[in-house]
């Protein structure tokens, strides 16, 4: 077989996307698979946003846009930061990209040199570690536990910092744990970074709006680290726009300028039509988002309630996003008579084959005790999925 470049040979396939692909293939073969693997809202993009895209075509927005995004779109994003987060950014500090994923890739490629370390509270979102490795950086995991709601402590961060530490990446609300950091917790973390001004903090706030505890808090609010924080956000989750591929970052000017240069060589600007639709999404207030978030909140409660009846299935109380990340290590050492379950991946595969429910192994997120369950699907499917999981787990001895 042809040998390709080391960077891709060493790259792992995104496990969230891989599980979604496997379940689609099984569905095509006629299996009744319930896919709870891919994290995306099961809602359609609201109509007013679609109409804005149609209008953009009619208005002729079909040519290459400026690399970092149209001026009016960046202005609208700057206003969003002021209105929702009380953060001051100039439009020149905003870079619009093809999804929040590209924002993260731009930021890491622009800030991390080969051999430099990036601190990742684990569990972390799948793509962080692979993007860091693509840049030649070294992911340094800070393990957290379910007992502390998967939160990293300032002491842990302090102890992990070396002369080579260049970046800290985290998400709040968190994918995969649903953990939400409060203002005081962020302030304590900021105090650590304030002592180490060489560290850039990448705050992934893509689940900002899917938060069940109230006001979203951003680590960018603390003046002492303001010049070192990159905020990544986007419209994929909060506005059910995963397919439109629009994310954005707000960054210190030198980093935003660097990301503009990087993006100019990789993908050019994000889709012109989708940019205009995203501008409408963030500028116009309707109750679509609230309805969606209320639905996720109710489902979170329902799912946690049903999970109480699954023996050995230990969960935290996720306060945002749309995932539950149960610790399933109780099943390690048990068997279906053919294979012994030793890892979360083993249990995931067993549940896919036996229960026909697709989840994602915690190992994809840097965790070796948990699995991720996305509840971004209908109540009926969630009830049926949990019923099947319970039935299959009961067969393990
Ligand atoms: N960050 C996190 C934590 C995510 O869950 C996702 C989901 N895809 C992304 C970034 C990327 O979002 P996008 O679809 O806008 O690329
Ligand atoms: N962020 C989603 C997830 O975690 C989508 C998949 C992906 O972009 O990797 O499932």
Coordinates of C-alpha atoms and ligand atoms in Angstrom, one line a residue:
X1 CA 0.0 0.0 0.0
X2 CA 1.2 3.5 -0.8
X3 CA 2.9 5.3 2.1
X4 CA 1.6 8.8 2.6
X5 CA 3.1 11.6 4.6
X6 CA 3.9 10.9 8.3
X7 CA 1.6 13.7 9.4
X8 CA -1.5 11.9 8.0
X9 CA -0.2 8.4 8.7
X10 CA 0.0 9.4 12.4
X11 CA -3.3 11.2 12.4
X12 CA -6.2 9.5 14.0
X13 CA -9.7 9.6 12.4
X14 CA -12.1 11.6 14.4
X15 CA -13.9 9.0 16.5
X16 CA -17.1 11.0 16.7
X17 CA -17.2 11.1 12.9
X18 CA -16.1 7.4 12.6
X19 CA -18.9 6.2 14.9
X20 CA -21.4 8.2 12.9
X21 CA -20.1 6.6 9.7
X22 CA -20.2 3.1 11.2
X23 CA -23.8 3.5 12.4
X24 CA -24.8 4.9 9.0
X25 CA -23.3 1.9 7.3
X26 CA -25.1 -0.5 9.6
X27 CA -28.3 1.4 9.0
X28 CA -27.8 1.0 5.2
X29 CA -27.4 -2.7 5.7
X30 CA -30.8 -2.7 7.3
X31 CA -29.9 -2.7 11.0
X32 CA -32.0 -0.6 13.3
X33 CA -29.2 1.4 14.8
X34 CA -29.9 4.4 17.2
X35 CA -27.0 6.8 16.6
X36 CA -26.1 8.8 19.7
X37 CA -22.6 9.4 18.4
X38 CA -22.4 12.6 16.5
X39 CA -22.9 15.8 18.5
X40 CA -25.3 17.9 16.5
X41 CA -28.7 19.4 17.3
X42 CA -31.5 17.3 15.8
X43 CA -33.3 20.6 14.9
X44 CA -33.5 22.2 11.5
X45 CA -31.9 25.6 11.0
X46 CA -34.7 28.2 11.7
X47 CA -36.4 29.5 8.6
X48 CA -35.4 33.1 9.0
X49 CA -31.8 32.1 8.8
X50 CA -32.4 30.1 5.6
X51 CA -34.2 33.1 4.1
X52 CA -31.1 35.2 4.8
X53 CA -29.0 32.8 2.8
X54 CA -31.5 33.0 -0.1
X55 CA -31.4 36.7 0.1
X56 CA -27.6 36.7 0.0
X57 CA -27.7 34.7 -3.3
X58 CA -30.2 37.1 -4.7
X59 CA -28.1 40.1 -3.6
X60 CA -25.1 38.6 -5.4
X61 CA -22.9 37.6 -2.5
X62 CA -21.3 34.8 -4.5
X63 CA -17.8 36.0 -5.0
X64 CA -14.7 35.5 -2.8
X65 CA -15.2 37.4 0.4
X66 CA -12.3 39.0 2.3
X67 CA -10.3 36.2 4.0
X68 CA -11.3 36.9 7.6
X69 CA -15.0 37.5 6.6
X70 CA -17.2 40.3 5.4
X71 CA -16.8 43.6 7.3
X72 CA -20.5 43.7 8.3
X73 CA -20.4 40.1 9.5
X74 CA -17.3 40.7 11.7
X75 CA -18.9 43.9 12.9
X76 CA -22.0 41.9 13.9
X77 CA -19.8 39.3 15.7
X78 CA -18.0 42.1 17.6
X79 CA -21.4 43.4 18.7
X80 CA -22.4 40.0 19.8
X81 CA -19.4 39.7 22.0
X82 CA -20.3 43.1 23.5
X83 CA -24.0 42.3 24.0
X84 CA -23.7 38.7 25.2
X85 CA -20.3 38.6 26.9
X86 CA -19.5 42.3 27.6
X87 CA -16.2 41.8 25.7
X88 CA -14.7 44.5 23.6
X89 CA -13.2 43.4 20.3
X90 CA -12.6 45.4 17.2
X91 CA -13.9 43.8 13.9
X92 CA -10.3 43.5 12.9
X93 CA -9.8 41.1 15.8
X94 CA -12.4 38.7 14.4
X95 CA -11.7 35.9 12.0
X96 CA -14.6 34.0 10.5
X97 CA -13.7 30.4 9.4
X98 CA -15.1 27.2 8.0
X99 CA -16.5 26.0 11.4
X100 CA -15.1 26.4 14.9
X101 CA -12.9 23.5 14.1
X102 CA -11.0 25.5 11.5
X103 CA -10.7 28.4 14.1
X104 CA -9.0 26.0 16.5
X105 CA -6.7 24.6 13.7
X106 CA -5.8 28.2 12.7
X107 CA -5.0 29.2 16.3
X108 CA -2.9 26.2 17.1
X109 CA -1.0 26.3 13.8
X110 CA -0.3 30.0 14.3
X111 CA 0.7 29.8 18.0
X112 CA 2.4 26.4 18.6
X113 CA 5.9 25.5 17.4
X114 CA 7.1 21.9 17.1
X115 CA 8.1 20.6 20.6
X116 CA 5.9 23.1 22.5
X117 CA 3.4 21.9 25.0
X118 CA -0.3 22.4 25.1
X119 CA -2.2 21.8 28.3
X120 CA -5.5 20.0 27.8
X121 CA -7.9 19.3 30.7
X122 CA -9.1 15.7 30.0
X123 CA -11.6 14.7 29.0
X124 CA -11.2 17.1 26.1
X125 CA -12.9 17.4 22.7
X126 CA -11.6 14.9 20.2
X127 CA -9.9 17.1 17.7
X128 CA -7.8 19.2 20.1
X129 CA -5.1 16.6 20.6
X130 CA -4.9 15.7 16.9
X131 CA -4.7 19.3 15.8
X132 CA -1.9 19.9 18.3
X133 CA 0.0 16.9 17.0
X134 CA -0.4 18.1 13.4
X135 CA 1.3 21.3 14.4
X136 CA 4.1 19.3 16.0
X137 CA 3.0 20.3 19.5
X138 CA 2.8 18.0 22.5
X139 CA -0.6 17.6 24.2
X140 CA -0.2 17.4 27.9
X141 CA -3.3 16.0 29.6
X142 CA -4.5 17.2 32.9
X143 CA -6.8 14.4 34.1
X144 CA -10.0 15.2 36.0
X145 CA -12.5 13.0 37.7
X146 CA -16.2 12.6 37.8
X147 CA -16.1 13.4 41.5
X148 CA -14.9 16.9 40.8
X149 CA -17.4 17.4 37.9
X150 CA -14.4 16.9 35.5
X151 CA -13.0 20.3 36.5
X152 CA -9.4 21.1 36.4
X153 CA -7.9 22.9 39.4
X154 CA -5.6 26.0 39.3
X155 CA -3.0 23.9 41.3
X156 CA -3.1 21.2 38.6
X157 CA -2.5 23.8 35.9
X158 CA 0.3 25.5 37.8
X159 CA 2.1 22.2 38.4
X160 CA 1.9 21.2 34.7
X161 CA 3.4 24.5 33.4
X162 CA 6.9 24.2 32.1
X163 CA 9.2 26.5 30.1
X164 CA 7.8 24.8 27.0
X165 CA 4.1 25.4 27.7
X166 CA 2.6 27.5 25.0
X167 CA -1.2 27.1 25.2
X168 CA -4.1 25.9 27.3
X169 CA -7.3 24.7 25.5
X170 CA -10.6 23.9 27.1
X171 CA -14.3 24.1 26.4
X172 CA -17.0 25.4 28.7
X173 CA -19.7 24.2 28.5
X174 CA -17.6 21.1 27.8
X175 CA -17.8 18.5 25.1
X176 CA -17.9 15.6 26.2
X177 CA -18.8 16.2 29.9
X178 CA -21.3 19.0 29.9
X179 CA -19.2 20.7 32.6
X180 CA -19.7 24.4 33.0
X181 CA -17.1 26.6 34.7
X182 CA -18.4 29.4 36.9
X183 CA -17.0 32.9 37.1
X184 CA -15.0 32.3 40.3
X185 CA -13.4 29.1 38.9
X186 CA -12.4 30.9 35.7
X187 CA -11.0 33.8 37.7
X188 CA -8.8 31.4 39.7
X189 CA -7.5 29.8 36.5
X190 CA -6.9 33.3 35.0
X191 CA -4.8 34.1 38.0
X192 CA -2.5 31.2 37.2
X193 CA -2.2 32.3 33.5
X194 CA -1.6 35.9 34.6
X195 CA 1.7 34.7 36.1
X196 CA 2.7 33.0 32.8
X197 CA 2.1 35.5 30.1
X198 CA 3.7 33.2 27.4
X199 CA 0.6 31.0 27.6
X200 CA -2.2 31.6 25.2
X201 CA -5.6 30.4 26.5
X202 CA -7.9 29.1 23.8
X203 CA -11.4 29.2 25.2
X204 CA -13.8 27.1 23.1
X205 CA -17.3 28.5 23.7
X206 CA -19.2 26.8 20.9
X207 CA -21.8 25.5 23.5
X208 CA -22.2 29.0 25.0
X209 CA -26.0 29.0 24.5
X210 CA -26.6 25.4 25.5
X211 CA -26.2 26.1 29.2
X212 CA -28.8 25.1 31.8
X213 CA -27.3 27.1 34.8
X214 CA -27.8 30.5 33.5
X215 CA -25.3 33.1 32.4
X216 CA -22.4 32.1 30.3
X217 CA -19.0 33.1 31.7
X218 CA -15.9 33.6 29.5
X219 CA -12.4 33.5 30.7
X220 CA -11.7 36.4 28.3
X221 CA -13.4 38.8 30.8
X222 CA -10.3 39.0 33.1
X223 CA -8.1 41.9 32.2
X224 CA -5.0 40.3 33.6
X225 CA -4.9 37.8 30.7
X226 CA -7.0 39.6 28.1
X227 CA -4.1 40.0 25.7
X228 CA -3.5 36.2 25.7
X229 CA -7.0 34.8 25.2
X230 CA -8.5 33.5 22.0
X231 CA -12.3 33.0 22.1
X232 CA -13.7 30.5 19.6
X233 CA -17.4 30.3 19.0
X234 CA -19.7 29.7 16.1
X235 CA -23.3 29.1 14.9
X236 CA -23.2 25.2 14.6
X237 CA -24.7 24.3 17.9
X238 CA -26.6 27.3 19.2
X239 CA -28.5 27.9 15.9
X240 CA -28.6 24.3 14.6
X241 CA -26.3 25.2 11.7
X242 CA -23.7 22.4 11.7
X243 CA -23.8 22.0 8.0
X244 CA -23.3 25.7 7.2
X245 CA -19.7 25.6 8.5
X246 CA -19.3 28.9 10.1
X247 CA -17.2 29.5 13.2
X248 CA -15.4 32.6 14.4
X249 CA -12.7 33.6 16.8
X250 CA -11.9 36.8 18.6
X251 CA -8.2 37.2 19.3
X252 CA -5.4 39.6 20.1
X253 CA -4.7 41.5 17.0
X254 CA -1.4 39.8 16.2
X255 CA -3.0 36.4 16.4
X256 CA -6.0 37.4 14.3
X257 CA -3.7 38.8 11.6
X258 CA -1.7 35.6 11.7
X259 CA -4.8 33.5 11.3
X260 CA -5.9 35.6 8.4
X261 CA -2.6 34.8 6.7
X262 CA -2.8 31.1 7.5
X263 CA -6.4 30.8 6.3
X264 CA -5.5 32.8 3.1
X265 CA -3.2 29.9 2.2
X266 CA -5.5 27.1 3.2
X267 CA -9.1 27.7 2.5
X268 CA -9.6 31.4 1.8
X269 CA -12.7 32.8 3.4
X270 CA -15.7 30.8 4.7
X271 CA -18.7 30.5 2.4
X272 CA -20.1 33.9 1.4
X273 CA -23.7 32.8 1.7
X274 CA -23.3 31.0 5.0
X275 CA -21.5 34.1 6.4
X276 CA -24.6 36.2 5.7
X277 CA -26.9 33.6 7.2
X278 CA -24.7 33.5 10.3
X279 CA -24.9 37.2 10.6
X280 CA -28.7 37.0 10.7
X281 CA -28.5 34.1 13.2
X282 CA -26.5 36.1 15.7
X283 CA -28.1 39.5 15.1
X284 CA -31.8 38.7 15.1
X285 CA -33.5 37.6 18.3
X286 CA -36.3 35.0 18.0
X287 CA -37.4 32.3 20.5
X288 CA -36.1 29.4 18.3
X289 CA -32.9 29.1 20.3
X290 CA -34.7 29.2 23.7
X291 CA -37.1 26.5 22.5
X292 CA -34.2 24.3 21.5
X293 CA -32.3 24.8 24.7
X294 CA -35.4 24.2 26.8
X295 CA -35.8 20.9 24.9
X296 CA -32.2 19.9 25.6
X297 CA -32.7 20.8 29.2
X298 CA -35.8 18.6 29.6
X299 CA -34.0 15.7 27.8
X300 CA -31.0 16.1 30.0
X301 CA -33.3 15.6 33.0
X302 CA -35.1 12.7 31.4
X303 CA -32.0 10.9 30.4
X304 CA -30.3 11.3 33.8
X305 CA -33.4 10.0 35.4
X306 CA -33.6 6.9 33.2
X307 CA -29.9 6.3 33.6
X308 CA -30.3 6.0 37.4
X309 CA -31.7 2.5 36.7
X310 CA -28.7 1.3 34.8
X311 CA -26.5 -0.7 37.3
X312 CA -22.9 0.6 37.5
X313 CA -23.5 3.6 35.3
X314 CA -22.1 6.6 37.1
X315 CA -22.7 10.1 35.8
X316 CA -22.0 13.7 36.8
X317 CA -24.8 16.3 36.2
X318 CA -24.0 17.9 32.9
X319 CA -24.9 21.6 33.1
X320 CA -24.6 22.4 29.4
X321 CA -24.0 21.0 25.9
X322 CA -26.0 17.9 25.0
X323 CA -23.9 15.0 26.3
X324 CA -23.7 12.7 29.2
X325 CA -20.4 11.1 29.9
X326 CA -21.0 8.1 32.2
X327 CA -18.2 6.2 33.9
X328 CA -18.8 2.6 32.9
X329 CA -15.7 1.0 34.4
X330 CA -18.0 -1.2 36.6
X331 CA -18.3 -3.4 33.5
X332 CA -14.5 -3.9 33.0
X333 CA -13.7 -7.6 33.5
X334 CA -17.3 -8.7 32.6
X335 CA -18.0 -10.7 29.5
X336 CA -20.8 -11.6 27.1
X337 CA -19.3 -15.1 26.9
X338 CA -17.1 -14.3 23.9
X339 CA -15.1 -11.2 24.7
X340 CA -14.0 -9.6 28.0
X341 CA -14.8 -5.9 28.3
X342 CA -11.5 -4.2 29.2
X343 CA -11.9 -0.6 27.9
X344 CA -14.6 1.9 27.0
X345 CA -14.0 1.1 23.4
X346 CA -14.8 -2.6 24.1
X347 CA -18.1 -1.6 25.7
X348 CA -18.9 0.8 22.9
X349 CA -18.4 -2.0 20.3
X350 CA -20.5 -4.4 22.4
X351 CA -23.3 -1.9 22.7
X352 CA -23.2 -1.2 19.0
X353 CA -23.3 -4.9 18.1
X354 CA -25.7 -6.1 20.8
X355 CA -28.0 -3.1 21.6
X356 CA -27.5 -1.4 18.2
X357 CA -26.8 1.9 19.9
X358 CA -23.9 3.9 18.7
X359 CA -22.0 5.9 21.4
X360 CA -18.4 7.2 21.4
X361 CA -15.6 5.8 23.5
X362 CA -14.1 8.0 26.2
X363 CA -10.7 7.1 24.8
X364 CA -11.4 9.5 21.9
X365 CA -11.6 12.2 24.5
X366 CA -8.5 11.2 26.5
X367 CA -10.5 9.3 29.1
X368 CA -10.3 5.5 29.8
X369 CA -13.3 4.9 32.0
X370 CA -16.2 6.7 30.3
X371 CA -18.3 6.7 27.2
X372 CA -20.1 9.6 25.6
X373 CA -23.9 9.6 25.1
X374 CA -25.4 12.4 23.0
X375 CA -29.0 13.3 23.8
X376 CA -29.5 15.4 20.7
X377 CA -32.3 13.2 19.5
X378 CA -36.0 12.6 20.1
X379 CA -37.3 11.5 23.5
X380 CA -38.7 8.3 22.0
X381 CA -35.3 7.3 20.6
X382 CA -33.6 8.2 23.8
X383 CA -36.0 6.1 25.9
X384 CA -35.5 3.2 23.5
X385 CA -31.7 3.6 23.4
X386 CA -31.5 3.4 27.2
X387 CA -33.9 0.5 27.3
X388 CA -31.7 -1.4 24.9
X389 CA -28.5 -0.4 26.7
X390 CA -29.9 -1.7 30.0
X391 CA -31.0 -5.0 28.4
X392 CA -27.6 -5.6 26.8
X393 CA -25.6 -4.6 29.9
X394 CA -27.6 -7.1 31.9
X395 CA -26.3 -9.9 29.8
X396 CA -22.7 -9.1 30.8
X397 CA -21.5 -11.4 33.6
Ligands
LIG1 N1 -15.5 22.6 19.6 C1 -16.3 21.7 20.2 C2 -16.1 21.5 21.7 C3 -17.2 20.9 19.5 O1 -18.0 20.0 20.1 C4 -17.3 21.1 18.1 C5 -18.4 20.3 17.4 N2 -18.2 20.0 16.2 C6 -16.5 22.1 17.5 C7 -15.6 22.8 18.3 C8 -16.5 22.3 16.0 O2 -17.6 23.0 15.6 P1 -17.9 23.4 14.1 O3 -19.0 22.5 13.7 O4 -18.4 24.8 14.1 O5 -16.7 23.2 13.4
LIG2 N1 -18.5 18.2 17.7 C1 -19.3 17.2 17.3 C2 -19.0 16.0 18.2 O1 -18.2 16.1 19.1 C3 -19.3 16.9 15.8 C4 -18.2 15.9 15.4 C5 -16.9 16.5 15.0 O2 -16.9 17.7 14.5 O3 -15.9 15.9 15.3 O4 -19.6 15.0 18.0

